[in-house]
Short mmCIF file of the N, C-alpha and C atoms (twelve columns), coordinates in Angstrom:
data_MODEL
# 
_entry.id   MODEL 
# 
loop_
_atom_site.group_PDB 
_atom_site.id 
_atom_site.type_symbol 
_atom_site.label_atom_id 
_atom_site.label_alt_id 
_atom_site.label_comp_id 
_atom_site.label_asym_id 
_atom_site.label_seq_id 
_atom_site.Cartn_x 
_atom_site.Cartn_y 
_atom_site.Cartn_z 
_atom_site.pdbx_PDB_model_num 
ATOM 1   N N  . MET A 1   -56.333 -50.581 8.308   1 
ATOM 2   C CA . MET A 1   -55.308 -49.874 7.565   1 
ATOM 3   C C  . MET A 1   -55.754 -48.434 7.337   1 
ATOM 4   N N  . SER A 2   -54.872 -47.504 7.546   1 
ATOM 5   C CA . SER A 2   -55.234 -46.108 7.333   1 
ATOM 6   C C  . SER A 2   -55.278 -45.795 5.846   1 
ATOM 7   N N  . SER A 3   -55.958 -44.702 5.500   1 
ATOM 8   C CA . SER A 3   -56.088 -44.355 4.088   1 
ATOM 9   C C  . SER A 3   -54.737 -44.009 3.472   1 
ATOM 10  N N  . SER A 4   -53.817 -43.438 4.269   1 
ATOM 11  C CA . SER A 4   -52.513 -43.089 3.701   1 
ATOM 12  C C  . SER A 4   -51.710 -44.341 3.368   1 
ATOM 13  N N  . SER A 5   -51.801 -45.384 4.206   1 
ATOM 14  C CA . SER A 5   -51.037 -46.587 3.906   1 
ATOM 15  C C  . SER A 5   -51.689 -47.388 2.783   1 
ATOM 16  N N  . SER A 6   -52.995 -47.276 2.597   1 
ATOM 17  C CA . SER A 6   -53.615 -47.982 1.479   1 
ATOM 18  C C  . SER A 6   -53.356 -47.262 0.158   1 
ATOM 19  N N  . LEU A 7   -53.100 -45.960 0.218   1 
ATOM 20  C CA . LEU A 7   -52.762 -45.222 -0.992  1 
ATOM 21  C C  . LEU A 7   -51.303 -45.405 -1.397  1 
ATOM 22  N N  . ALA A 8   -50.440 -45.712 -0.435  1 
ATOM 23  C CA . ALA A 8   -49.002 -45.798 -0.710  1 
ATOM 24  C C  . ALA A 8   -48.666 -46.723 -1.871  1 
ATOM 25  N N  . PRO A 9   -49.201 -47.940 -1.953  1 
ATOM 26  C CA . PRO A 9   -48.827 -48.796 -3.079  1 
ATOM 27  C C  . PRO A 9   -49.305 -48.267 -4.430  1 
ATOM 28  N N  . TRP A 10  -50.318 -47.430 -4.436  1 
ATOM 29  C CA . TRP A 10  -50.816 -46.843 -5.681  1 
ATOM 30  C C  . TRP A 10  -50.027 -45.604 -6.089  1 
ATOM 31  N N  . VAL A 11  -49.676 -44.769 -5.112  1 
ATOM 32  C CA . VAL A 11  -49.093 -43.454 -5.388  1 
ATOM 33  C C  . VAL A 11  -47.566 -43.457 -5.293  1 
ATOM 34  N N  . LEU A 12  -47.020 -44.134 -4.320  1 
ATOM 35  C CA . LEU A 12  -45.575 -44.094 -4.095  1 
ATOM 36  C C  . LEU A 12  -44.765 -44.655 -5.270  1 
ATOM 37  N N  . PRO A 13  -45.160 -45.767 -5.867  1 
ATOM 38  C CA . PRO A 13  -44.353 -46.284 -6.990  1 
ATOM 39  C C  . PRO A 13  -44.186 -45.307 -8.151  1 
ATOM 40  N N  . PRO A 14  -45.243 -44.657 -8.641  1 
ATOM 41  C CA . PRO A 14  -45.005 -43.692 -9.720  1 
ATOM 42  C C  . PRO A 14  -44.074 -42.553 -9.299  1 
ATOM 43  N N  . LEU A 15  -44.193 -42.089 -8.062  1 
ATOM 44  C CA . LEU A 15  -43.306 -41.018 -7.585  1 
ATOM 45  C C  . LEU A 15  -41.856 -41.488 -7.532  1 
ATOM 46  N N  . LEU A 16  -41.639 -42.701 -7.013  1 
ATOM 47  C CA . LEU A 16  -40.293 -43.257 -6.962  1 
ATOM 48  C C  . LEU A 16  -39.745 -43.490 -8.372  1 
ATOM 49  N N  . LEU A 17  -40.610 -43.920 -9.288  1 
ATOM 50  C CA . LEU A 17  -40.166 -44.152 -10.657 1 
ATOM 51  C C  . LEU A 17  -39.783 -42.852 -11.359 1 
ATOM 52  N N  . VAL A 18  -40.492 -41.776 -11.075 1 
ATOM 53  C CA . VAL A 18  -40.102 -40.476 -11.640 1 
ATOM 54  C C  . VAL A 18  -38.715 -40.095 -11.121 1 
ATOM 55  N N  . ALA A 19  -38.508 -40.218 -9.821  1 
ATOM 56  C CA . ALA A 19  -37.204 -39.875 -9.239  1 
ATOM 57  C C  . ALA A 19  -36.107 -40.779 -9.800  1 
ATOM 58  N N  . SER A 20  -36.379 -42.080 -9.899  1 
ATOM 59  C CA . SER A 20  -35.357 -42.995 -10.426 1 
ATOM 60  C C  . SER A 20  -35.032 -42.660 -11.875 1 
ATOM 61  N N  . ASN A 21  -36.038 -42.252 -12.632 1 
ATOM 62  C CA . ASN A 21  -35.806 -41.891 -14.030 1 
ATOM 63  C C  . ASN A 21  -34.974 -40.637 -14.179 1 
ATOM 64  N N  . LEU A 22  -35.114 -39.717 -13.262 1 
ATOM 65  C CA . LEU A 22  -34.252 -38.530 -13.302 1 
ATOM 66  C C  . LEU A 22  -32.788 -38.952 -13.172 1 
ATOM 67  N N  . PHE A 23  -32.512 -39.832 -12.230 1 
ATOM 68  C CA . PHE A 23  -31.146 -40.334 -12.066 1 
ATOM 69  C C  . PHE A 23  -30.690 -41.090 -13.314 1 
ATOM 70  N N  . MET A 24  -31.522 -41.992 -13.812 1 
ATOM 71  C CA . MET A 24  -31.104 -42.826 -14.941 1 
ATOM 72  C C  . MET A 24  -30.921 -42.005 -16.206 1 
ATOM 73  N N  . THR A 25  -31.763 -41.024 -16.414 1 
ATOM 74  C CA . THR A 25  -31.618 -40.186 -17.601 1 
ATOM 75  C C  . THR A 25  -30.307 -39.409 -17.543 1 
ATOM 76  N N  . PHE A 26  -29.960 -38.902 -16.374 1 
ATOM 77  C CA . PHE A 26  -28.661 -38.238 -16.233 1 
ATOM 78  C C  . PHE A 26  -27.518 -39.231 -16.427 1 
ATOM 79  N N  . ALA A 27  -27.684 -40.451 -15.919 1 
ATOM 80  C CA . ALA A 27  -26.632 -41.457 -16.077 1 
ATOM 81  C C  . ALA A 27  -26.420 -41.802 -17.547 1 
ATOM 82  N N  . TRP A 28  -27.487 -41.935 -18.291 1 
ATOM 83  C CA . TRP A 28  -27.378 -42.366 -19.685 1 
ATOM 84  C C  . TRP A 28  -27.069 -41.229 -20.648 1 
ATOM 85  N N  . TYR A 29  -27.616 -40.032 -20.380 1 
ATOM 86  C CA . TYR A 29  -27.523 -38.960 -21.370 1 
ATOM 87  C C  . TYR A 29  -26.844 -37.684 -20.874 1 
ATOM 88  N N  . GLY A 30  -26.653 -37.537 -19.592 1 
ATOM 89  C CA . GLY A 30  -26.075 -36.313 -19.044 1 
ATOM 90  C C  . GLY A 30  -24.681 -36.026 -19.567 1 
ATOM 91  N N  . HIS A 31  -23.926 -37.074 -19.820 1 
ATOM 92  C CA . HIS A 31  -22.543 -36.913 -20.294 1 
ATOM 93  C C  . HIS A 31  -22.469 -36.335 -21.701 1 
ATOM 94  N N  . LEU A 32  -23.566 -36.335 -22.431 1 
ATOM 95  C CA . LEU A 32  -23.534 -35.792 -23.795 1 
ATOM 96  C C  . LEU A 32  -23.210 -34.302 -23.804 1 
ATOM 97  N N  . ALA A 33  -23.406 -33.648 -22.682 1 
ATOM 98  C CA . ALA A 33  -23.054 -32.231 -22.575 1 
ATOM 99  C C  . ALA A 33  -21.559 -32.051 -22.278 1 
ATOM 100 N N  . TYR A 34  -20.833 -33.150 -22.066 1 
ATOM 101 C CA . TYR A 34  -19.402 -33.110 -21.722 1 
ATOM 102 C C  . TYR A 34  -18.622 -34.031 -22.658 1 
ATOM 103 N N  . LYS A 35  -18.683 -33.761 -23.933 1 
ATOM 104 C CA . LYS A 35  -18.072 -34.654 -24.927 1 
ATOM 105 C C  . LYS A 35  -16.549 -34.692 -24.863 1 
ATOM 106 N N  . SER A 36  -15.932 -33.707 -24.246 1 
ATOM 107 C CA . SER A 36  -14.466 -33.712 -24.169 1 
ATOM 108 C C  . SER A 36  -13.956 -34.565 -23.007 1 
ATOM 109 N N  . THR A 37  -14.839 -34.985 -22.116 1 
ATOM 110 C CA . THR A 37  -14.441 -35.832 -20.990 1 
ATOM 111 C C  . THR A 37  -14.181 -37.251 -21.497 1 
ATOM 112 N N  . ALA A 38  -13.147 -37.872 -20.970 1 
ATOM 113 C CA . ALA A 38  -12.787 -39.233 -21.390 1 
ATOM 114 C C  . ALA A 38  -13.955 -40.194 -21.174 1 
ATOM 115 N N  . LEU A 39  -14.112 -41.107 -22.113 1 
ATOM 116 C CA . LEU A 39  -15.220 -42.053 -22.058 1 
ATOM 117 C C  . LEU A 39  -15.207 -42.884 -20.774 1 
ATOM 118 N N  . TRP A 40  -14.036 -43.351 -20.341 1 
ATOM 119 C CA . TRP A 40  -13.977 -44.162 -19.134 1 
ATOM 120 C C  . TRP A 40  -14.472 -43.386 -17.920 1 
ATOM 121 N N  . MET A 41  -14.235 -42.067 -17.915 1 
ATOM 122 C CA . MET A 41  -14.684 -41.247 -16.786 1 
ATOM 123 C C  . MET A 41  -16.207 -41.106 -16.783 1 
ATOM 124 N N  . VAL A 42  -16.795 -40.893 -17.959 1 
ATOM 125 C CA . VAL A 42  -18.252 -40.746 -17.986 1 
ATOM 126 C C  . VAL A 42  -18.940 -42.079 -17.725 1 
ATOM 127 N N  . VAL A 43  -18.303 -43.194 -18.121 1 
ATOM 128 C CA . VAL A 43  -18.876 -44.505 -17.801 1 
ATOM 129 C C  . VAL A 43  -18.898 -44.710 -16.290 1 
ATOM 130 N N  . LEU A 44  -17.806 -44.403 -15.631 1 
ATOM 131 C CA . LEU A 44  -17.759 -44.548 -14.164 1 
ATOM 132 C C  . LEU A 44  -18.740 -43.608 -13.476 1 
ATOM 133 N N  . ALA A 45  -18.803 -42.365 -13.945 1 
ATOM 134 C CA . ALA A 45  -19.750 -41.411 -13.361 1 
ATOM 135 C C  . ALA A 45  -21.188 -41.889 -13.584 1 
ATOM 136 N N  . SER A 46  -21.473 -42.376 -14.774 1 
ATOM 137 C CA . SER A 46  -22.819 -42.869 -15.082 1 
ATOM 138 C C  . SER A 46  -23.171 -44.061 -14.201 1 
ATOM 139 N N  . TRP A 47  -22.212 -44.933 -13.995 1 
ATOM 140 C CA . TRP A 47  -22.434 -46.095 -13.148 1 
ATOM 141 C C  . TRP A 47  -22.738 -45.662 -11.713 1 
ATOM 142 N N  . GLY A 48  -22.017 -44.668 -11.231 1 
ATOM 143 C CA . GLY A 48  -22.267 -44.154 -9.887  1 
ATOM 144 C C  . GLY A 48  -23.645 -43.524 -9.749  1 
ATOM 145 N N  . ILE A 49  -24.082 -42.797 -10.777 1 
ATOM 146 C CA . ILE A 49  -25.420 -42.192 -10.757 1 
ATOM 147 C C  . ILE A 49  -26.488 -43.280 -10.804 1 
ATOM 148 N N  . ALA A 50  -26.261 -44.302 -11.623 1 
ATOM 149 C CA . ALA A 50  -27.238 -45.387 -11.772 1 
ATOM 150 C C  . ALA A 50  -27.436 -46.152 -10.466 1 
ATOM 151 N N  . PHE A 51  -26.413 -46.205 -9.624  1 
ATOM 152 C CA . PHE A 51  -26.540 -46.856 -8.326  1 
ATOM 153 C C  . PHE A 51  -27.729 -46.285 -7.544  1 
ATOM 154 N N  . PHE A 52  -27.862 -44.968 -7.569  1 
ATOM 155 C CA . PHE A 52  -28.953 -44.331 -6.835  1 
ATOM 156 C C  . PHE A 52  -30.302 -44.580 -7.508  1 
ATOM 157 N N  . GLU A 53  -30.280 -44.738 -8.813  1 
ATOM 158 C CA . GLU A 53  -31.511 -45.061 -9.534  1 
ATOM 159 C C  . GLU A 53  -32.067 -46.392 -9.039  1 
ATOM 160 N N  . TYR A 54  -31.208 -47.356 -8.819  1 
ATOM 161 C CA . TYR A 54  -31.650 -48.671 -8.339  1 
ATOM 162 C C  . TYR A 54  -32.273 -48.581 -6.953  1 
ATOM 163 N N  . TRP A 55  -31.739 -47.686 -6.111  1 
ATOM 164 C CA . TRP A 55  -32.289 -47.528 -4.761  1 
ATOM 165 C C  . TRP A 55  -33.715 -46.974 -4.782  1 
ATOM 166 N N  . LEU A 56  -34.124 -46.417 -5.907  1 
ATOM 167 C CA . LEU A 56  -35.490 -45.913 -6.057  1 
ATOM 168 C C  . LEU A 56  -36.355 -46.869 -6.878  1 
ATOM 169 N N  . ALA A 57  -35.818 -47.425 -7.939  1 
ATOM 170 C CA . ALA A 57  -36.604 -48.271 -8.837  1 
ATOM 171 C C  . ALA A 57  -36.976 -49.604 -8.203  1 
ATOM 172 N N  . VAL A 58  -36.050 -50.223 -7.494  1 
ATOM 173 C CA . VAL A 58  -36.348 -51.530 -6.892  1 
ATOM 174 C C  . VAL A 58  -37.455 -51.414 -5.842  1 
ATOM 175 N N  . PRO A 59  -37.382 -50.461 -4.910  1 
ATOM 176 C CA . PRO A 59  -38.509 -50.311 -3.973  1 
ATOM 177 C C  . PRO A 59  -39.820 -49.936 -4.675  1 
ATOM 178 N N  . ALA A 60  -39.726 -49.126 -5.723  1 
ATOM 179 C CA . ALA A 60  -40.944 -48.754 -6.460  1 
ATOM 180 C C  . ALA A 60  -41.636 -50.001 -6.992  1 
ATOM 181 N N  . ASN A 61  -40.865 -50.907 -7.553  1 
ATOM 182 C CA . ASN A 61  -41.458 -52.129 -8.089  1 
ATOM 183 C C  . ASN A 61  -41.922 -53.084 -7.000  1 
ATOM 184 N N  . ARG A 62  -41.174 -53.160 -5.924  1 
ATOM 185 C CA . ARG A 62  -41.570 -54.050 -4.814  1 
ATOM 186 C C  . ARG A 62  -42.880 -53.566 -4.192  1 
ATOM 187 N N  . ILE A 63  -42.948 -52.273 -3.906  1 
ATOM 188 C CA . ILE A 63  -44.161 -51.700 -3.311  1 
ATOM 189 C C  . ILE A 63  -45.304 -51.722 -4.319  1 
ATOM 190 N N  . GLY A 64  -45.016 -51.347 -5.546  1 
ATOM 191 C CA . GLY A 64  -46.048 -51.267 -6.573  1 
ATOM 192 C C  . GLY A 64  -46.661 -52.595 -6.938  1 
ATOM 193 N N  . HIS A 65  -45.892 -53.678 -6.778  1 
ATOM 194 C CA . HIS A 65  -46.413 -54.999 -7.148  1 
ATOM 195 C C  . HIS A 65  -47.522 -55.462 -6.213  1 
ATOM 196 N N  . GLU A 66  -47.734 -54.733 -5.122  1 
ATOM 197 C CA . GLU A 66  -48.878 -55.023 -4.250  1 
ATOM 198 C C  . GLU A 66  -50.190 -54.717 -4.965  1 
ATOM 199 N N  . VAL A 67  -50.180 -53.736 -5.871  1 
ATOM 200 C CA . VAL A 67  -51.423 -53.306 -6.514  1 
ATOM 201 C C  . VAL A 67  -51.356 -53.285 -8.040  1 
ATOM 202 N N  . TYR A 68  -50.160 -53.305 -8.608  1 
ATOM 203 C CA . TYR A 68  -49.991 -53.304 -10.057 1 
ATOM 204 C C  . TYR A 68  -49.374 -54.634 -10.486 1 
ATOM 205 N N  . SER A 69  -49.685 -55.067 -11.692 1 
ATOM 206 C CA . SER A 69  -49.000 -56.237 -12.237 1 
ATOM 207 C C  . SER A 69  -47.603 -55.817 -12.680 1 
ATOM 208 N N  . ALA A 70  -46.743 -56.794 -12.914 1 
ATOM 209 C CA . ALA A 70  -45.398 -56.489 -13.400 1 
ATOM 210 C C  . ALA A 70  -45.473 -55.770 -14.749 1 
ATOM 211 N N  . ALA A 71  -46.397 -56.193 -15.598 1 
ATOM 212 C CA . ALA A 71  -46.552 -55.539 -16.908 1 
ATOM 213 C C  . ALA A 71  -46.996 -54.092 -16.751 1 
ATOM 214 N N  . GLN A 72  -47.868 -53.823 -15.803 1 
ATOM 215 C CA . GLN A 72  -48.306 -52.447 -15.563 1 
ATOM 216 C C  . GLN A 72  -47.157 -51.600 -15.030 1 
ATOM 217 N N  . LEU A 73  -46.357 -52.153 -14.133 1 
ATOM 218 C CA . LEU A 73  -45.212 -51.413 -13.600 1 
ATOM 219 C C  . LEU A 73  -44.207 -51.105 -14.702 1 
ATOM 220 N N  . LYS A 74  -43.935 -52.081 -15.564 1 
ATOM 221 C CA . LYS A 74  -42.986 -51.849 -16.651 1 
ATOM 222 C C  . LYS A 74  -43.519 -50.805 -17.624 1 
ATOM 223 N N  . THR A 75  -44.796 -50.862 -17.917 1 
ATOM 224 C CA . THR A 75  -45.407 -49.892 -18.823 1 
ATOM 225 C C  . THR A 75  -45.353 -48.499 -18.223 1 
ATOM 226 N N  . MET A 76  -45.680 -48.397 -16.935 1 
ATOM 227 C CA . MET A 76  -45.604 -47.117 -16.232 1 
ATOM 228 C C  . MET A 76  -44.181 -46.565 -16.325 1 
ATOM 229 N N  . GLN A 77  -43.210 -47.447 -16.104 1 
ATOM 230 C CA . GLN A 77  -41.803 -47.057 -16.172 1 
ATOM 231 C C  . GLN A 77  -41.457 -46.479 -17.546 1 
ATOM 232 N N  . GLU A 78  -41.916 -47.103 -18.593 1 
ATOM 233 C CA . GLU A 78  -41.572 -46.646 -19.947 1 
ATOM 234 C C  . GLU A 78  -42.196 -45.287 -20.266 1 
ATOM 235 N N  . VAL A 79  -43.439 -45.088 -19.865 1 
ATOM 236 C CA . VAL A 79  -44.094 -43.795 -20.123 1 
ATOM 237 C C  . VAL A 79  -43.428 -42.701 -19.300 1 
ATOM 238 N N  . ILE A 80  -43.098 -43.010 -18.059 1 
ATOM 239 C CA . ILE A 80  -42.376 -42.038 -17.221 1 
ATOM 240 C C  . ILE A 80  -41.017 -41.735 -17.845 1 
ATOM 241 N N  . THR A 81  -40.342 -42.752 -18.348 1 
ATOM 242 C CA . THR A 81  -39.045 -42.556 -18.995 1 
ATOM 243 C C  . THR A 81  -39.152 -41.580 -20.155 1 
ATOM 244 N N  . LEU A 82  -40.145 -41.760 -21.011 1 
ATOM 245 C CA . LEU A 82  -40.316 -40.864 -22.160 1 
ATOM 246 C C  . LEU A 82  -40.624 -39.444 -21.706 1 
ATOM 247 N N  . THR A 83  -41.450 -39.308 -20.688 1 
ATOM 248 C CA . THR A 83  -41.820 -37.988 -20.182 1 
ATOM 249 C C  . THR A 83  -40.610 -37.272 -19.582 1 
ATOM 250 N N  . VAL A 84  -39.870 -37.982 -18.735 1 
ATOM 251 C CA . VAL A 84  -38.676 -37.395 -18.125 1 
ATOM 252 C C  . VAL A 84  -37.663 -37.043 -19.211 1 
ATOM 253 N N  . PHE A 85  -37.488 -37.941 -20.176 1 
ATOM 254 C CA . PHE A 85  -36.516 -37.683 -21.239 1 
ATOM 255 C C  . PHE A 85  -36.885 -36.448 -22.058 1 
ATOM 256 N N  . ALA A 86  -38.162 -36.271 -22.344 1 
ATOM 257 C CA . ALA A 86  -38.584 -35.104 -23.130 1 
ATOM 258 C C  . ALA A 86  -38.189 -33.809 -22.426 1 
ATOM 259 N N  . GLY A 87  -38.424 -33.737 -21.128 1 
ATOM 260 C CA . GLY A 87  -38.021 -32.552 -20.361 1 
ATOM 261 C C  . GLY A 87  -36.515 -32.419 -20.285 1 
ATOM 262 N N  . PHE A 88  -35.829 -33.513 -20.042 1 
ATOM 263 C CA . PHE A 88  -34.365 -33.513 -19.958 1 
ATOM 264 C C  . PHE A 88  -33.738 -33.056 -21.269 1 
ATOM 265 N N  . SER A 89  -34.266 -33.574 -22.360 1 
ATOM 266 C CA . SER A 89  -33.742 -33.232 -23.677 1 
ATOM 267 C C  . SER A 89  -33.831 -31.732 -23.933 1 
ATOM 268 N N  . ALA A 90  -34.964 -31.159 -23.582 1 
ATOM 269 C CA . ALA A 90  -35.162 -29.720 -23.809 1 
ATOM 270 C C  . ALA A 90  -34.341 -28.872 -22.837 1 
ATOM 271 N N  . LEU A 91  -34.321 -29.252 -21.565 1 
ATOM 272 C CA . LEU A 91  -33.689 -28.417 -20.544 1 
ATOM 273 C C  . LEU A 91  -32.178 -28.619 -20.432 1 
ATOM 274 N N  . TRP A 92  -31.711 -29.850 -20.471 1 
ATOM 275 C CA . TRP A 92  -30.289 -30.128 -20.250 1 
ATOM 276 C C  . TRP A 92  -29.506 -30.153 -21.558 1 
ATOM 277 N N  . LEU A 93  -30.059 -30.869 -22.552 1 
ATOM 278 C CA . LEU A 93  -29.349 -31.004 -23.821 1 
ATOM 279 C C  . LEU A 93  -29.655 -29.869 -24.803 1 
ATOM 280 N N  . LYS A 94  -30.633 -29.049 -24.466 1 
ATOM 281 C CA . LYS A 94  -31.072 -27.954 -25.348 1 
ATOM 282 C C  . LYS A 94  -31.528 -28.487 -26.711 1 
ATOM 283 N N  . GLU A 95  -32.187 -29.657 -26.667 1 
ATOM 284 C CA . GLU A 95  -32.739 -30.294 -27.868 1 
ATOM 285 C C  . GLU A 95  -34.234 -30.528 -27.649 1 
ATOM 286 N N  . PRO A 96  -35.060 -29.503 -27.813 1 
ATOM 287 C CA . PRO A 96  -36.494 -29.696 -27.592 1 
ATOM 288 C C  . PRO A 96  -37.061 -30.729 -28.560 1 
ATOM 289 N N  . MET A 97  -38.087 -31.396 -28.102 1 
ATOM 290 C CA . MET A 97  -38.755 -32.401 -28.918 1 
ATOM 291 C C  . MET A 97  -39.490 -31.723 -30.069 1 
ATOM 292 N N  . SER A 98  -39.431 -32.324 -31.232 1 
ATOM 293 C CA . SER A 98  -40.185 -31.820 -32.382 1 
ATOM 294 C C  . SER A 98  -41.641 -32.274 -32.243 1 
ATOM 295 N N  . PRO A 99  -42.545 -31.644 -32.955 1 
ATOM 296 C CA . PRO A 99  -43.945 -32.080 -32.894 1 
ATOM 297 C C  . PRO A 99  -44.120 -33.568 -33.242 1 
ATOM 298 N N  . SER A 100 -43.376 -34.061 -34.222 1 
ATOM 299 C CA . SER A 100 -43.517 -35.475 -34.582 1 
ATOM 300 C C  . SER A 100 -42.999 -36.388 -33.470 1 
ATOM 301 N N  . GLN A 101 -41.926 -35.977 -32.783 1 
ATOM 302 C CA . GLN A 101 -41.427 -36.767 -31.662 1 
ATOM 303 C C  . GLN A 101 -42.437 -36.775 -30.520 1 
ATOM 304 N N  . LEU A 102 -43.004 -35.606 -30.219 1 
ATOM 305 C CA . LEU A 102 -44.017 -35.526 -29.165 1 
ATOM 306 C C  . LEU A 102 -45.241 -36.374 -29.510 1 
ATOM 307 N N  . LEU A 103 -45.662 -36.336 -30.768 1 
ATOM 308 C CA . LEU A 103 -46.794 -37.153 -31.196 1 
ATOM 309 C C  . LEU A 103 -46.456 -38.635 -31.066 1 
ATOM 310 N N  . GLY A 104 -45.257 -39.007 -31.466 1 
ATOM 311 C CA . GLY A 104 -44.833 -40.401 -31.312 1 
ATOM 312 C C  . GLY A 104 -44.852 -40.834 -29.858 1 
ATOM 313 N N  . PHE A 105 -44.339 -39.994 -28.955 1 
ATOM 314 C CA . PHE A 105 -44.365 -40.310 -27.528 1 
ATOM 315 C C  . PHE A 105 -45.804 -40.423 -27.031 1 
ATOM 316 N N  . ALA A 106 -46.668 -39.525 -27.498 1 
ATOM 317 C CA . ALA A 106 -48.079 -39.552 -27.082 1 
ATOM 318 C C  . ALA A 106 -48.754 -40.834 -27.553 1 
ATOM 319 N N  . LEU A 107 -48.456 -41.265 -28.752 1 
ATOM 320 C CA . LEU A 107 -49.045 -42.508 -29.261 1 
ATOM 321 C C  . LEU A 107 -48.557 -43.717 -28.455 1 
ATOM 322 N N  . ILE A 108 -47.287 -43.700 -28.087 1 
ATOM 323 C CA . ILE A 108 -46.772 -44.764 -27.223 1 
ATOM 324 C C  . ILE A 108 -47.516 -44.767 -25.897 1 
ATOM 325 N N  . ALA A 109 -47.730 -43.579 -25.314 1 
ATOM 326 C CA . ALA A 109 -48.446 -43.469 -24.035 1 
ATOM 327 C C  . ALA A 109 -49.884 -43.966 -24.175 1 
ATOM 328 N N  . CYS A 110 -50.537 -43.655 -25.293 1 
ATOM 329 C CA . CYS A 110 -51.902 -44.143 -25.515 1 
ATOM 330 C C  . CYS A 110 -51.918 -45.659 -25.593 1 
ATOM 331 N N  . GLY A 111 -50.975 -46.221 -26.327 1 
ATOM 332 C CA . GLY A 111 -50.884 -47.675 -26.407 1 
ATOM 333 C C  . GLY A 111 -50.599 -48.291 -25.050 1 
ATOM 334 N N  . ALA A 112 -49.747 -47.643 -24.289 1 
ATOM 335 C CA . ALA A 112 -49.407 -48.150 -22.953 1 
ATOM 336 C C  . ALA A 112 -50.631 -48.152 -22.042 1 
ATOM 337 N N  . GLY A 113 -51.511 -47.203 -22.251 1 
ATOM 338 C CA . GLY A 113 -52.721 -47.136 -21.438 1 
ATOM 339 C C  . GLY A 113 -53.567 -48.398 -21.530 1 
ATOM 340 N N  . LEU A 114 -53.468 -49.106 -22.639 1 
ATOM 341 C CA . LEU A 114 -54.226 -50.343 -22.797 1 
ATOM 342 C C  . LEU A 114 -53.850 -51.409 -21.772 1 
ATOM 343 N N  . VAL A 115 -52.617 -51.360 -21.296 1 
ATOM 344 C CA . VAL A 115 -52.141 -52.341 -20.324 1 
ATOM 345 C C  . VAL A 115 -52.920 -52.236 -19.016 1 
ATOM 346 N N  . PHE A 116 -53.505 -51.089 -18.741 1 
ATOM 347 C CA . PHE A 116 -54.202 -50.875 -17.471 1 
ATOM 348 C C  . PHE A 116 -55.678 -51.234 -17.520 1 
ATOM 349 N N  . PHE A 117 -56.192 -51.613 -18.690 1 
ATOM 350 C CA . PHE A 117 -57.587 -52.042 -18.805 1 
ATOM 351 C C  . PHE A 117 -57.687 -53.522 -18.532 1 
ATOM 352 N N  . LYS A 118 -58.669 -53.889 -17.733 1 
ATOM 353 C CA . LYS A 118 -58.920 -55.302 -17.428 1 
ATOM 354 C C  . LYS A 118 -59.905 -55.849 -18.459 1 
ATOM 355 N N  . PRO A 119 -59.620 -57.030 -19.006 1 
ATOM 356 C CA . PRO A 119 -60.548 -57.603 -19.996 1 
ATOM 357 C C  . PRO A 119 -61.872 -58.018 -19.397 1 
# 
């Protein structure tokens, strides 16, 4: 096996999860910038955006499960979600994270790190 293919299960899943989170964050929160749009329209648009998120998240988990446990993949997903959301909140919604929110996210990330330690 070449070094690039042995690295793929370690590196590709986090990259795919970041991309999938960009789609999902827009699907879940992007419509908040368009409050005058009818709810049924933003639900349909969000559903369409989420479709592409699945095309990234499912392969990320399938490939990642070669080297990560399901719990590690889920934990990675949650930390990536918080990180992507923090940037999205500041850039798209113009709602930067407060110091207490950032500290809370950091504490969650520290706790999540425990999932990657082997007993």
